[in-house]
Tab-separated table of C-alpha atoms and ligand atoms in Angstrom:
chain	number	residue	atom	x	y	z
A	276	MET	CA	-15.586	-19.486	6.201
A	277	HIS	CA	-14.405	-17.500	9.223
A	278	ALA	CA	-15.280	-13.786	9.399
A	279	ASN	CA	-11.556	-12.929	9.243
A	280	THR	CA	-11.329	-14.687	5.900
A	281	LEU	CA	-14.232	-12.639	4.542
A	282	ASN	CA	-12.775	-9.269	5.528
A	283	PHE	CA	-12.643	-7.053	2.427
A	284	SER	CA	-11.635	-3.941	4.344
A	285	ALA	CA	-9.361	-1.374	2.677
A	286	GLY	CA	-7.042	-1.560	5.662
A	287	PRO	CA	-6.344	-2.517	8.326
A	288	GLY	CA	-7.761	-5.644	6.784
A	289	ALA	CA	-7.400	-9.359	6.302
A	290	LEU	CA	-4.275	-11.159	7.576
A	291	PRO	CA	-3.425	-14.796	6.781
A	292	ALA	CA	-4.980	-17.300	9.221
A	293	SER	CA	-1.566	-18.884	9.924
A	294	VAL	CA	-0.100	-15.487	10.827
A	295	LEU	CA	-3.028	-14.714	13.122
A	296	ALA	CA	-2.576	-18.072	14.875
A	297	LYS	CA	1.138	-17.429	15.404
A	298	THR	CA	0.388	-13.882	16.605
A	299	ARG	CA	-2.157	-15.142	19.138
A	300	GLU	CA	0.462	-17.474	20.554
A	301	ALA	CA	3.073	-14.681	20.589
A	302	ILE	CA	0.790	-12.349	22.531
A	303	VAL	CA	0.664	-14.879	25.354
A	304	ALA	CA	4.261	-16.132	25.142
A	305	LEU	CA	6.782	-16.228	22.343
A	306	PRO	CA	8.163	-19.764	21.982
A	307	GLU	CA	11.678	-18.279	21.711
A	308	THR	CA	11.594	-16.199	24.926
A	309	GLY	CA	8.606	-17.308	27.014
A	310	LEU	CA	7.515	-13.654	27.192
A	311	SER	CA	4.614	-11.890	25.506
A	312	VAL	CA	5.638	-10.093	22.313
A	313	LEU	CA	3.839	-7.058	23.789
A	314	GLY	CA	6.346	-6.964	26.629
A	315	MET	CA	9.522	-7.572	24.645
A	316	SER	CA	12.196	-4.891	24.937
A	317	HIS	CA	13.182	-3.175	21.730
A	318	ARG	CA	16.808	-3.594	22.840
A	319	SER	CA	16.516	-7.359	23.374
A	320	ASP	CA	18.566	-9.744	21.232
A	321	TRP	CA	15.282	-11.307	20.177
A	322	PHE	CA	13.969	-8.037	18.709
A	323	LEU	CA	17.305	-7.113	17.116
A	324	ALA	CA	17.154	-10.465	15.321
A	325	ILE	CA	13.553	-9.740	14.227
A	326	LEU	CA	14.570	-6.329	12.829
A	327	ASP	CA	17.421	-8.008	10.947
A	328	GLU	CA	15.144	-10.695	9.598
A	329	ALA	CA	12.410	-8.252	8.549
A	330	GLU	CA	14.945	-6.294	6.530
A	331	ARG	CA	16.577	-9.416	5.071
A	332	ASN	CA	13.229	-10.925	4.056
A	333	ILE	CA	12.137	-7.713	2.317
A	334	ARG	CA	15.502	-7.582	0.536
A	335	ASP	CA	15.170	-11.219	-0.548
A	336	LEU	CA	11.573	-10.882	-1.717
A	337	LEU	CA	12.434	-7.834	-3.849
A	338	GLY	CA	15.966	-8.875	-4.822
A	339	LEU	CA	17.133	-5.575	-3.348
A	340	SER	CA	20.764	-4.501	-3.631
A	341	GLU	CA	22.831	-2.680	-0.999
A	342	ARG	CA	22.315	0.521	-2.981
A	343	TYR	CA	19.028	0.738	-1.079
A	344	ALA	CA	18.506	1.263	2.627
A	345	VAL	CA	15.471	-0.422	4.218
A	346	THR	CA	13.934	1.250	7.218
A	347	PHE	CA	10.903	0.950	9.484
A	348	LEU	CA	9.215	4.230	10.419
A	349	GLN	CA	6.221	5.444	12.432
A	350	GLY	CA	3.608	8.118	11.789
A	351	GLY	CA	2.019	6.284	8.872
A	352	SER	CA	2.182	7.327	5.269
A	353	SER	CA	0.674	10.681	6.219
A	354	LEU	CA	3.807	11.696	8.121
A	355	LEU	CA	5.820	10.883	5.011
A	356	PHE	CA	3.599	13.224	2.978
A	357	ALA	CA	5.308	15.943	5.054
A	358	THR	CA	8.778	14.507	5.651
A	359	VAL	CA	9.453	13.614	1.996
A	360	PRO	CA	9.414	17.293	0.933
A	361	MET	CA	11.175	18.317	4.180
A	362	ASN	CA	14.066	15.993	3.362
A	363	PHE	CA	14.243	16.181	-0.416
A	364	ALA	CA	12.630	19.393	-1.721
A	365	THR	CA	15.693	21.529	-1.034
A	366	PRO	CA	16.549	24.908	-2.622
A	367	ALA	CA	19.252	23.188	-4.713
A	368	PHE	CA	16.439	21.854	-6.949
A	369	ALA	CA	13.330	23.152	-8.664
A	370	PRO	CA	10.102	22.373	-6.724
A	371	PRO	CA	9.080	18.711	-6.700
A	372	GLU	CA	6.459	17.516	-9.156
A	373	TYR	CA	3.282	15.804	-7.948
A	374	VAL	CA	0.798	13.604	-9.809
A	375	ILE	CA	-2.733	13.968	-8.416
A	376	SER	CA	-4.555	10.796	-9.387
A	377	GLY	CA	-6.946	10.390	-6.459
A	378	TYR	CA	-7.676	11.156	-2.830
A	379	TRP	CA	-4.366	10.044	-1.344
A	380	SER	CA	-2.084	11.627	-3.919
A	381	ALA	CA	-4.091	14.855	-3.463
A	382	ARG	CA	-3.352	14.648	0.268
A	383	ALA	CA	0.365	14.110	-0.420
A	384	SER	CA	0.403	16.993	-2.871
A	385	ALA	CA	-1.378	19.384	-0.516
A	386	GLU	CA	1.128	18.617	2.207
A	387	ALA	CA	4.084	19.285	-0.101
A	388	GLY	CA	2.413	22.589	-0.985
A	389	ARG	CA	2.500	23.554	2.687
A	390	VAL	CA	6.035	22.320	3.345
A	391	SER	CA	8.084	23.328	0.340
A	392	GLY	CA	6.005	24.440	-2.608
A	393	HIS	CA	5.512	22.045	-5.492
A	394	ARG	CA	4.229	21.793	-9.050
A	395	ILE	CA	1.239	19.644	-10.024
A	396	VAL	CA	2.331	17.907	-13.196
A	397	TRP	CA	-0.937	15.983	-13.767
A	398	ASP	CA	-4.363	16.252	-12.152
A	399	GLY	CA	-7.145	13.714	-12.734
A	400	GLN	CA	-9.752	15.602	-10.723
A	401	ARG	CA	-11.539	17.011	-13.787
A	402	THR	CA	-12.248	13.525	-15.090
A	403	GLY	CA	-13.343	12.286	-11.676
A	404	PHE	CA	-10.224	10.195	-10.974
A	405	ARG	CA	-11.090	7.349	-13.321
A	406	GLU	CA	-7.863	7.131	-15.281
A	407	LEU	CA	-4.102	7.563	-14.893
A	408	PRO	CA	-1.275	9.147	-16.885
A	409	VAL	CA	1.808	7.375	-18.263
A	410	LEU	CA	4.537	8.402	-15.854
A	411	ASP	CA	7.436	8.543	-18.266
A	412	ARG	CA	5.465	10.722	-20.700
A	413	LEU	CA	4.756	13.486	-18.198
A	414	ASP	CA	6.251	16.904	-18.827
A	415	VAL	CA	8.572	16.837	-15.829
A	416	ASP	CA	11.076	19.645	-15.174
A	417	ALA	CA	14.486	17.981	-15.268
A	418	ARG	CA	15.646	20.246	-12.438
A	419	ALA	CA	12.819	19.195	-10.099
A	420	ALA	CA	13.749	17.635	-6.762
A	421	TYR	CA	11.668	14.525	-7.535
A	422	LEU	CA	8.409	13.233	-9.020
A	423	HIS	CA	5.873	11.908	-6.492
A	424	TYR	CA	2.951	9.588	-7.210
A	425	VAL	CA	0.729	7.044	-5.463
A	426	SER	CA	1.113	3.655	-7.162
A	427	ASN	CA	-2.342	2.406	-6.169
A	428	GLU	CA	-5.189	4.763	-5.327
A	429	THR	CA	-6.879	2.867	-2.521
A	430	ILE	CA	-10.181	4.759	-2.653
A	431	GLU	CA	-10.795	5.093	-6.390
A	432	GLY	CA	-9.324	1.653	-7.213
A	433	LEU	CA	-6.762	2.867	-9.771
A	434	GLN	CA	-3.369	1.236	-10.159
A	435	PHE	CA	-0.346	2.346	-12.157
A	436	SER	CA	1.623	-0.254	-14.034
A	437	ALA	CA	5.305	-0.123	-13.157
A	438	PRO	CA	7.249	2.624	-14.935
A	439	THR	CA	9.352	1.311	-17.794
A	440	GLY	CA	10.929	4.396	-19.357
A	441	ASP	CA	13.583	6.661	-17.872
A	442	LEU	CA	12.591	9.716	-15.922
A	443	PRO	CA	14.763	12.821	-15.650
A	444	VAL	CA	14.324	13.094	-11.867
A	445	PRO	CA	14.173	10.647	-8.924
A	446	LEU	CA	10.848	8.892	-8.632
A	447	ILE	CA	9.212	8.720	-5.196
A	448	ALA	CA	6.188	6.495	-4.712
A	449	ASP	CA	3.662	5.959	-1.957
A	450	MET	CA	3.003	2.236	-2.405
A	451	SER	CA	0.916	1.850	0.738
A	452	SER	CA	-1.760	-0.223	-0.948
A	453	ASP	CA	0.228	-2.405	-3.337
A	454	PHE	CA	3.724	-2.905	-1.893
A	455	LEU	CA	4.756	-6.597	-1.875
A	456	SER	CA	1.667	-7.561	-3.887
A	457	LYS	CA	3.863	-8.209	-6.955
A	458	PRO	CA	7.522	-8.034	-7.997
A	459	LEU	CA	8.994	-4.556	-8.283
A	460	GLU	CA	11.984	-2.999	-10.032
A	461	VAL	CA	13.115	-0.918	-7.082
A	462	GLU	CA	16.110	0.387	-9.072
A	463	ARG	CA	13.765	2.769	-10.880
A	464	PHE	CA	12.955	4.625	-7.662
A	465	GLY	CA	14.685	7.171	-5.466
A	466	MET	CA	12.413	6.241	-2.581
A	467	ILE	CA	9.428	3.994	-1.901
A	468	TYR	CA	7.216	3.986	1.170
A	469	ALA	CA	4.304	1.843	2.293
A	470	HIS	CA	2.476	1.533	5.569
A	471	ALA	CA	1.874	-2.004	6.780
A	472	GLN	CA	-1.882	-2.138	7.239
A	473	LYS	CA	-2.795	-3.356	3.749
A	474	ASN	CA	-0.461	-6.113	2.611
A	475	LEU	CA	2.253	-6.182	5.277
A	476	GLY	CA	0.616	-6.587	8.676
A	477	PRO	CA	-1.121	-4.468	11.312
A	478	THR	CA	-0.974	-0.685	11.535
A	479	GLY	CA	1.913	1.042	13.327
A	480	VAL	CA	4.853	0.623	10.991
A	481	THR	CA	5.725	2.088	7.601
A	482	VAL	CA	8.428	0.544	5.423
A	483	ALA	CA	10.652	2.979	3.504
A	484	LEU	CA	13.315	2.124	0.921
A	485	PHE	CA	15.900	4.748	-0.010
A	486	ASP	CA	18.429	4.951	-2.791
A	487	ARG	CA	21.402	5.887	-0.578
A	488	GLU	CA	22.387	8.625	-3.023
A	489	MET	CA	19.176	10.462	-2.152
A	490	LEU	CA	20.292	10.707	1.463
A	491	GLU	CA	23.127	13.042	0.501
A	492	ARG	CA	20.538	15.651	-0.487
A	493	ILE	CA	19.039	15.962	2.989
A	494	PRO	CA	19.703	19.396	4.508
A	495	SER	CA	21.411	19.661	7.883
A	496	GLY	CA	19.584	21.037	10.870
A	497	MET	CA	16.435	18.946	10.510
A	498	PRO	CA	14.880	17.679	13.752
A	499	HIS	CA	16.543	14.295	14.276
A	500	ILE	CA	13.324	12.337	14.357
A	501	LEU	CA	12.241	13.732	10.963
A	502	ASP	CA	15.625	13.353	9.230
A	503	PHE	CA	15.527	10.060	7.288
A	504	ARG	CA	19.208	9.428	8.052
A	505	THR	CA	18.503	9.059	11.770
A	506	GLN	CA	16.506	5.810	11.654
A	507	ILE	CA	18.778	4.445	8.917
A	508	ALA	CA	21.884	5.117	11.045
A	509	HIS	CA	20.233	3.489	14.078
A	510	GLY	CA	18.904	0.395	12.324
A	511	SER	CA	15.289	1.629	12.783
A	512	ASN	CA	15.872	1.576	16.553
A	513	TYR	CA	16.636	5.243	17.366
A	514	ASN	CA	13.576	5.539	19.582
A	515	THR	CA	11.188	2.764	20.618
A	516	PRO	CA	9.955	1.144	17.417
A	517	PRO	CA	6.552	-0.573	17.124
A	518	VAL	CA	7.839	-3.999	18.218
A	519	PHE	CA	4.529	-5.777	17.780
A	520	ALA	CA	3.831	-4.394	14.281
A	521	ILE	CA	7.345	-5.222	13.106
A	522	TYR	CA	7.024	-8.742	14.523
A	523	VAL	CA	3.781	-9.400	12.625
A	524	LEU	CA	5.294	-7.840	9.485
A	525	THR	CA	8.148	-10.320	9.797
A	526	LEU	CA	5.636	-13.184	10.011
A	527	ILE	CA	3.996	-11.837	6.839
A	528	THR	CA	7.320	-11.790	4.991
A	529	ARG	CA	7.905	-15.427	6.025
A	530	TRP	CA	4.407	-16.304	4.816
A	531	LEU	CA	5.042	-14.595	1.469
A	532	ARG	CA	8.280	-16.538	1.057
A	533	ASP	CA	7.320	-19.963	2.449
A	534	ASP	CA	3.564	-20.333	1.955
A	535	ILE	CA	3.035	-18.234	-1.174
A	536	GLY	CA	6.423	-18.848	-2.779
A	537	GLY	CA	7.496	-15.254	-3.471
A	538	LEU	CA	6.181	-12.144	-5.188
A	539	THR	CA	5.811	-13.587	-8.701
A	540	GLN	CA	3.469	-16.196	-7.279
A	541	MET	CA	1.694	-13.559	-5.177
A	542	GLN	CA	1.135	-11.454	-8.292
A	543	TYR	CA	-0.281	-14.452	-10.132
A	544	ILE	CA	-2.767	-15.108	-7.327
A	545	ASN	CA	-3.715	-11.433	-6.982
A	546	GLU	CA	-4.319	-11.030	-10.714
A	547	ALA	CA	-6.501	-14.129	-10.816
A	548	LYS	CA	-8.581	-12.867	-7.874
A	549	ALA	CA	-9.122	-9.435	-9.435
A	550	ALA	CA	-9.886	-10.931	-12.873
A	551	ARG	CA	-12.549	-13.163	-11.336
A	552	LEU	CA	-14.412	-10.176	-9.866
A	553	TYR	CA	-13.936	-7.763	-12.787
A	554	ASP	CA	-14.972	-10.434	-15.322
A	555	LEU	CA	-18.154	-11.022	-13.374
A	556	PHE	CA	-18.885	-7.281	-13.281
A	557	ASP	CA	-18.234	-7.013	-17.024
A	558	GLU	CA	-20.632	-9.877	-17.694
A	559	MET	CA	-23.286	-8.103	-15.642
A	560	GLY	CA	-23.299	-5.103	-17.968
A	561	ASP	CA	-25.226	-2.063	-16.721
A	562	VAL	CA	-26.185	-3.631	-13.419
A	563	VAL	CA	-22.892	-2.588	-11.866
A	564	THR	CA	-20.465	0.272	-12.547
A	565	VAL	CA	-16.750	0.004	-11.789
A	566	HIS	CA	-15.301	3.405	-10.903
A	567	ALA	CA	-11.954	3.010	-12.722
A	568	ARG	CA	-11.722	2.879	-16.509
A	569	ARG	CA	-10.507	-0.514	-17.676
A	570	PRO	CA	-6.741	-0.010	-18.293
A	571	TRP	CA	-6.231	1.429	-14.826
A	572	ARG	CA	-8.330	-0.955	-12.752
A	573	SER	CA	-6.601	-1.854	-9.498
A	574	ARG	CA	-5.909	-5.472	-8.549
A	575	MET	CA	-6.022	-4.415	-4.890
A	576	ASN	CA	-9.151	-2.272	-4.501
A	577	VAL	CA	-12.266	-2.654	-6.620
A	578	ALA	CA	-14.522	0.430	-6.300
A	579	PHE	CA	-17.992	-0.184	-7.703
A	580	THR	CA	-21.669	0.628	-7.326
A	581	PHE	CA	-24.983	-0.939	-8.168
A	582	GLY	CA	-26.160	2.514	-9.198
A	583	ASP	CA	-27.616	4.158	-6.119
A	584	ALA	CA	-27.198	4.272	-2.365
A	585	ARG	CA	-30.284	2.134	-1.692
A	586	LEU	CA	-29.113	-0.729	-3.912
A	587	ASP	CA	-25.610	-0.527	-2.492
A	588	ARG	CA	-27.048	-0.701	1.037
A	589	ALA	CA	-29.146	-3.728	0.055
A	590	PHE	CA	-26.025	-5.462	-1.253
A	591	LEU	CA	-24.119	-4.685	1.950
A	592	ASP	CA	-26.970	-6.166	3.976
A	593	LEU	CA	-26.888	-9.371	1.925
A	594	ALA	CA	-23.081	-9.576	2.146
A	595	GLU	CA	-23.289	-9.151	5.918
A	596	THR	CA	-25.623	-12.110	6.213
A	597	ARG	CA	-22.915	-14.137	4.412
A	598	GLY	CA	-20.336	-13.087	7.013
A	599	MET	CA	-18.599	-10.523	4.816
A	600	SER	CA	-17.360	-7.158	6.022
A	601	GLY	CA	-15.444	-4.091	4.920
A	602	LEU	CA	-17.298	-3.608	1.642
A	603	GLU	CA	-18.526	-0.039	2.163
A	604	GLY	CA	-16.899	2.535	-0.108
A	605	HIS	CA	-14.775	5.325	1.377
A	606	ARG	CA	-16.807	8.259	2.723
A	607	SER	CA	-15.349	10.515	-0.007
A	608	LEU	CA	-16.537	8.367	-2.945
A	609	ARG	CA	-19.339	6.288	-1.349
A	610	GLY	CA	-20.552	3.257	-3.280
A	611	LEU	CA	-18.875	-0.077	-2.569
A	612	ARG	CA	-15.300	-1.273	-2.466
A	613	ALA	CA	-13.821	-4.750	-2.272
A	614	SER	CA	-10.170	-4.812	-1.224
A	615	LEU	CA	-8.376	-7.919	-2.447
A	616	TYR	CA	-5.076	-7.621	-0.608
A	617	ASN	CA	-2.538	-10.451	-0.408
A	618	ALA	CA	-4.239	-12.176	2.516
A	619	VAL	CA	-7.687	-12.234	0.877
A	620	THR	CA	-7.927	-15.791	-0.407
A	621	PRO	CA	-9.251	-16.875	-3.812
A	622	GLU	CA	-11.988	-18.742	-1.900
A	623	ALA	CA	-13.079	-15.487	-0.250
A	624	VAL	CA	-13.243	-13.785	-3.658
A	625	GLU	CA	-15.271	-16.734	-4.938
A	626	ALA	CA	-17.703	-16.298	-2.044
A	627	LEU	CA	-17.967	-12.582	-2.830
A	628	CYS	CA	-18.649	-13.301	-6.499
A	629	GLU	CA	-21.375	-15.767	-5.584
A	630	THR	CA	-23.012	-13.139	-3.379
A	631	VAL	CA	-22.794	-10.539	-6.163
A	632	SER	CA	-24.451	-12.982	-8.605
A	633	GLU	CA	-27.136	-13.872	-6.102
A	634	PHE	CA	-27.843	-10.178	-5.515
A	635	ALA	CA	-28.105	-9.489	-9.253
A	636	LEU	CA	-30.518	-12.414	-9.671
A	637	GLN	CA	-32.714	-11.178	-6.820
A	638	ARG	CA	-32.929	-7.766	-8.497
A	639	ALA	CA	-33.490	-9.033	-12.033
B	958	LIG	N1	-1.511	6.487	1.125
B	958	LIG	C1	-2.399	5.568	0.709
B	958	LIG	C2	-2.271	5.021	-0.671
B	958	LIG	C3	-3.412	5.135	1.565
B	958	LIG	O1	-4.285	4.204	1.145
B	958	LIG	C4	-3.506	5.695	2.884
B	958	LIG	C5	-4.546	5.265	3.885
B	958	LIG	N2	-5.388	4.285	3.569
B	958	LIG	C6	-2.562	6.654	3.257
B	958	LIG	C7	-1.583	7.017	2.364
B	958	LIG	C8	-2.579	7.264	4.647
B	958	LIG	O2	-1.902	6.406	5.480
B	958	LIG	P1	-1.784	6.540	7.054
B	958	LIG	O3	-3.148	6.385	7.605
B	958	LIG	O4	-0.844	5.431	7.417
B	958	LIG	O5	-1.206	7.877	7.337
């Protein structure tokens, strides 16, 4: 298997081989224009058609109604940690509520604290970020501007199931590490955002979906570039957008539709991949510890350890000899982490499982 296939990085990470092949061709010369995608004007008809298609494909994959605006932003999810409260935590409402369920939601929460003030409605720090709350059972102030959470904690490997009950305030989710990995009832959300470098393509673009009603809450006088209405009004082309990233994202949406067959099929594949690895770990008993408690285990990021830094290093060394990469845990949690994003194939997960078994046998 090619090294790109065995990339378990938490992002940027694996991309489908067919998309990489098409991208390589596009960097030299796009079949449609004869020019490199890296030199294509953001005002060209070609790029306007790509922007249109990217939006249409996302709408089709999610079954998204016109109630929602789709936009492509820059600055990563971290910029949105600041601009979400700037746009929506206005004095007309009580402070927004934040769930702290891991490293990234803590970062989002801290930023809201600096921008607008906020209330922490749930904090998993005390229990070491191994479990998650039920969103619609949280004690949320009905006057709050919104409730913010991170749908998949990339570092700790915790994943919320989709909310099913009604919430008294708009729900805003950072879905950076599980957007388009499964179907989604967007109608339950006031806003969703996700950077591309996990499941959607290369880094440089962040997709944001807005319930248009939310846009009426945005105060006037914001800097244009930070006011969400600006990119929506300009079709995500107010200033120079990341043409290359949006092009590859469009290829990914085509791949999801044509090669995978849509998000229900993608979910099926992703769940089978994660089950294969977790089942193996469960069979191994005490040899390996998964960070997340069982009900909240992520299908995207599996954080685990063989018990100490030396054993984890020995596993990484073995995995490297098998051509695998990206398996080190995040510097904040250490240990190991296998990211099983959309483009990680079942065959790659099989190869990983074989290496895990081989490692356990060597140590037995
Ligand atoms: N949210 C989540 C869930 C993430 O995993 C990350 C980064 N891996 C971020 C936010 C930060 O994103 P960015 O680097 O695009 O600012």
